[in-house]
mmCIF file of C-alpha atoms in Angstrom:
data_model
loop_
_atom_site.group_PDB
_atom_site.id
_atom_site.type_symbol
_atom_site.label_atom_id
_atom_site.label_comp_id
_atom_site.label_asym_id
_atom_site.label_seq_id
_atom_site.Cartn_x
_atom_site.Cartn_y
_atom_site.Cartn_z
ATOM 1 C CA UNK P 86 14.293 0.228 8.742
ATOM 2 C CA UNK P 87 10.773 1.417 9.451
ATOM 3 C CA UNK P 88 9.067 1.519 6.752
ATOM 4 C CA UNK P 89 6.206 4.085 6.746
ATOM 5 C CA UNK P 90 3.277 4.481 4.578
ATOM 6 C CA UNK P 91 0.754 7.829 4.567
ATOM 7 C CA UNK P 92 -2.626 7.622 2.896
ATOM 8 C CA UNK P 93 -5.820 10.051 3.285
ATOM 9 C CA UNK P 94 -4.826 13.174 1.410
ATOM 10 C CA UNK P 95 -6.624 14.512 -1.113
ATOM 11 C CA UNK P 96 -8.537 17.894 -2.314
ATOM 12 C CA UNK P 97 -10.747 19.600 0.402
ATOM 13 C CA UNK P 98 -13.202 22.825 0.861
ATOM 14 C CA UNK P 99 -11.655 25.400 3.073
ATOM 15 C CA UNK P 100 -14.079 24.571 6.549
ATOM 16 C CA UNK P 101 -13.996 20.517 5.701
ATOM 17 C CA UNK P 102 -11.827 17.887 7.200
ATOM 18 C CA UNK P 103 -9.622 15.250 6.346
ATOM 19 C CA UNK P 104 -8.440 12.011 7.696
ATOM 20 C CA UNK P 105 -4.782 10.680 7.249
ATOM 21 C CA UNK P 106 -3.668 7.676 8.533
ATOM 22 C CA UNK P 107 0.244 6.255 8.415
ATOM 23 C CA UNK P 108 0.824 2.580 8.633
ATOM 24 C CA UNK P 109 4.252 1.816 10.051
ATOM 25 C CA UNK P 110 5.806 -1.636 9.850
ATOM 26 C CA UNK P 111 9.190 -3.094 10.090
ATOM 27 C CA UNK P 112 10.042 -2.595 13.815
ATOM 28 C CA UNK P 113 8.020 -2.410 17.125
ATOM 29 C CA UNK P 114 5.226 0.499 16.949
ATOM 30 C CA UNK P 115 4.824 0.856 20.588
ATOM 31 C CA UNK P 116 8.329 1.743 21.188
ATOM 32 C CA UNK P 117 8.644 4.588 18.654
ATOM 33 C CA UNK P 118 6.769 8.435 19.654
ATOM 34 C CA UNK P 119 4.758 9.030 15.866
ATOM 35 C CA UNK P 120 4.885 12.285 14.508
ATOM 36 C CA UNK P 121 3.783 14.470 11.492
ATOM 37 C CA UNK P 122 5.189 17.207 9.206
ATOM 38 C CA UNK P 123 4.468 19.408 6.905
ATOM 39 C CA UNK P 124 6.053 21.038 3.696
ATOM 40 C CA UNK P 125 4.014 23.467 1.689
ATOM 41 C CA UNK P 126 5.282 24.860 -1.524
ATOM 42 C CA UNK P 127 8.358 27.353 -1.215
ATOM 43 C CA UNK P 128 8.154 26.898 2.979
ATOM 44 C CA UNK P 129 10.209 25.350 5.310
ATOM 45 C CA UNK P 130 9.303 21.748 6.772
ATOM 46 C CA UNK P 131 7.348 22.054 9.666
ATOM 47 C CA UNK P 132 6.540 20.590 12.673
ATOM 48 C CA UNK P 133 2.495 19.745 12.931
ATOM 49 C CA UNK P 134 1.642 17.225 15.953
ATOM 50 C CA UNK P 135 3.125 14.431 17.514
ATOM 51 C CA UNK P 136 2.471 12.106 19.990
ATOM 52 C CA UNK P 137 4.539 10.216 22.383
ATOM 53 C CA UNK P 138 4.495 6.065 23.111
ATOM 54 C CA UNK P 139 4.777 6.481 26.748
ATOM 55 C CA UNK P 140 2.069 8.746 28.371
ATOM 56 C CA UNK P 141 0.917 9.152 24.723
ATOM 57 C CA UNK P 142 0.638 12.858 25.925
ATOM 58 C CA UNK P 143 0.452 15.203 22.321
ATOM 59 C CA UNK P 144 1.441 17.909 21.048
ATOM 60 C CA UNK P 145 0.753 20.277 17.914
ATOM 61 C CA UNK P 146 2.101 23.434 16.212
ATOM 62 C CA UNK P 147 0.512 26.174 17.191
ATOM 63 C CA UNK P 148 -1.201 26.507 13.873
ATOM 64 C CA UNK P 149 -2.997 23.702 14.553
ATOM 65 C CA UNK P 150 -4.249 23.359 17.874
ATOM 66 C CA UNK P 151 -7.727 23.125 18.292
ATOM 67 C CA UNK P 152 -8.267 21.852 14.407
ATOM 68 C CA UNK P 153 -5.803 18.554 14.454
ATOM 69 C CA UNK P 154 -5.889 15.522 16.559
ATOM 70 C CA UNK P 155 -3.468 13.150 16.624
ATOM 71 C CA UNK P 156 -4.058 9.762 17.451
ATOM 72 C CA UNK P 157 -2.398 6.013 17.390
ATOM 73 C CA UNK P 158 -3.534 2.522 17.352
ATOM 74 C CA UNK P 159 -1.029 0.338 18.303
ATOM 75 C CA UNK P 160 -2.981 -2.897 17.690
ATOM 76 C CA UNK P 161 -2.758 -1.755 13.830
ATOM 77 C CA UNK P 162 0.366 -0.107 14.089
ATOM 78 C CA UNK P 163 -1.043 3.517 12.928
ATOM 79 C CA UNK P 164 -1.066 6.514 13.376
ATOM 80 C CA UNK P 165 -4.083 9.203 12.439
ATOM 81 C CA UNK P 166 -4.059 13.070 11.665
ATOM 82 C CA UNK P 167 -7.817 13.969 11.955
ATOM 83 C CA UNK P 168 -7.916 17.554 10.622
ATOM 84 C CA UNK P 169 -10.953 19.728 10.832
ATOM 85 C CA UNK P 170 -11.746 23.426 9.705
ATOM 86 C CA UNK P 171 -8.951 23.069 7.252
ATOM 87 C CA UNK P 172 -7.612 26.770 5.562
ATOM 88 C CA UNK P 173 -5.714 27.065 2.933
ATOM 89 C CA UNK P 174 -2.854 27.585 4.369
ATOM 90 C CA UNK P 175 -3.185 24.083 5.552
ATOM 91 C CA UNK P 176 -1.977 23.217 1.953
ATOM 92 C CA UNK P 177 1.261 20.889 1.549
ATOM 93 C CA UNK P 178 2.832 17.565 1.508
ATOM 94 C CA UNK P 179 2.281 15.919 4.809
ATOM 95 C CA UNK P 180 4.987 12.921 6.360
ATOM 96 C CA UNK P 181 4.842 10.665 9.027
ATOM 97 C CA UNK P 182 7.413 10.468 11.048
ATOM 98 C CA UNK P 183 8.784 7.925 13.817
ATOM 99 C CA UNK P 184 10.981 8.364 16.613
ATOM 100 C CA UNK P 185 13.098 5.960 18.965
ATOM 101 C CA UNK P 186 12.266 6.465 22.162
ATOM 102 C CA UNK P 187 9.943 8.545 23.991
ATOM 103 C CA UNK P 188 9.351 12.080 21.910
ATOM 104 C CA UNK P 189 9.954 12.687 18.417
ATOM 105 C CA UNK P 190 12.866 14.967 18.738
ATOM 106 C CA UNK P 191 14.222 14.426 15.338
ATOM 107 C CA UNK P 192 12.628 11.904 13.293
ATOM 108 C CA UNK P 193 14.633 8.428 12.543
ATOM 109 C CA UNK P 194 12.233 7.614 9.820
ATOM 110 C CA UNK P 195 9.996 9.324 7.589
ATOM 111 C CA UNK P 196 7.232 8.501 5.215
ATOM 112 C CA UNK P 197 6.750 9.530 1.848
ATOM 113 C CA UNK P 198 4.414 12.178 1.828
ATOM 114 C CA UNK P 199 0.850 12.502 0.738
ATOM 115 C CA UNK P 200 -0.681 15.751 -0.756
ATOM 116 C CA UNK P 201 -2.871 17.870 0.966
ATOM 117 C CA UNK P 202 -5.089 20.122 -0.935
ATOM 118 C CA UNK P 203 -7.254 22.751 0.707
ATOM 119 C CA UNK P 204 -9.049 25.179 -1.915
ATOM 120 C CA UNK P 205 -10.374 28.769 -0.861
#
């Protein structure tokens, strides 16, 4: 399987940004759309951004539009989640995710989380 590895959480001001990155290995990165989820505490997983391997056109939640980019690099095999103007409610575990084919539809694989801490 893929096996897929976040990094880049941490504990951030409400206004400041933070950087994760997902390393994927395992199978071909350039064939799989890359995607990223949320879970805060008590909440429902949710969708956050994703972006596809064959236009590489993007999409996000509209909670996040404007504040995320999503990005890949398929010379290194990751994918990035630059978030800015982070809020609180930006709090919760965050996976990578990787799709077959051209959209992420529902994830094949999934990472194991990192932590994302946003303090008022």
């Amino acid at each position: 399987q893929v096996q897929l590895v976040e990094s880049g959480g941490g504990l951030v001001q409400a206004g400041g940004s933070l950087i994760l990155s997902c390393a994927a290995s395992g199978r071909t990165f350039s064939n799989y759309a890359m995607g990223w989820f949320r879970q805060a505490p008590g909440k429902e997983r949710e969708f956050v951004a994703s972006i596809d391997w064959g236009r590489a056109l993007k999409y996000y939640a509209e909670s996040v539009k404007g504040r995320f980019t999503i990005s890949r690099d398929n010379a290194k095999n990751t994918v990035y989640l630059q978030m800015n103007s982070l809020n609180p409610e930006d709090t919760a575990v965050y996976y990578c995710t990787a799709t077959k084919g051209l959209r992420v539809g529902v994830p094949d694989y999934w990472g194991q989380g990192t932590q994302v801490t946003v303090s008022s």
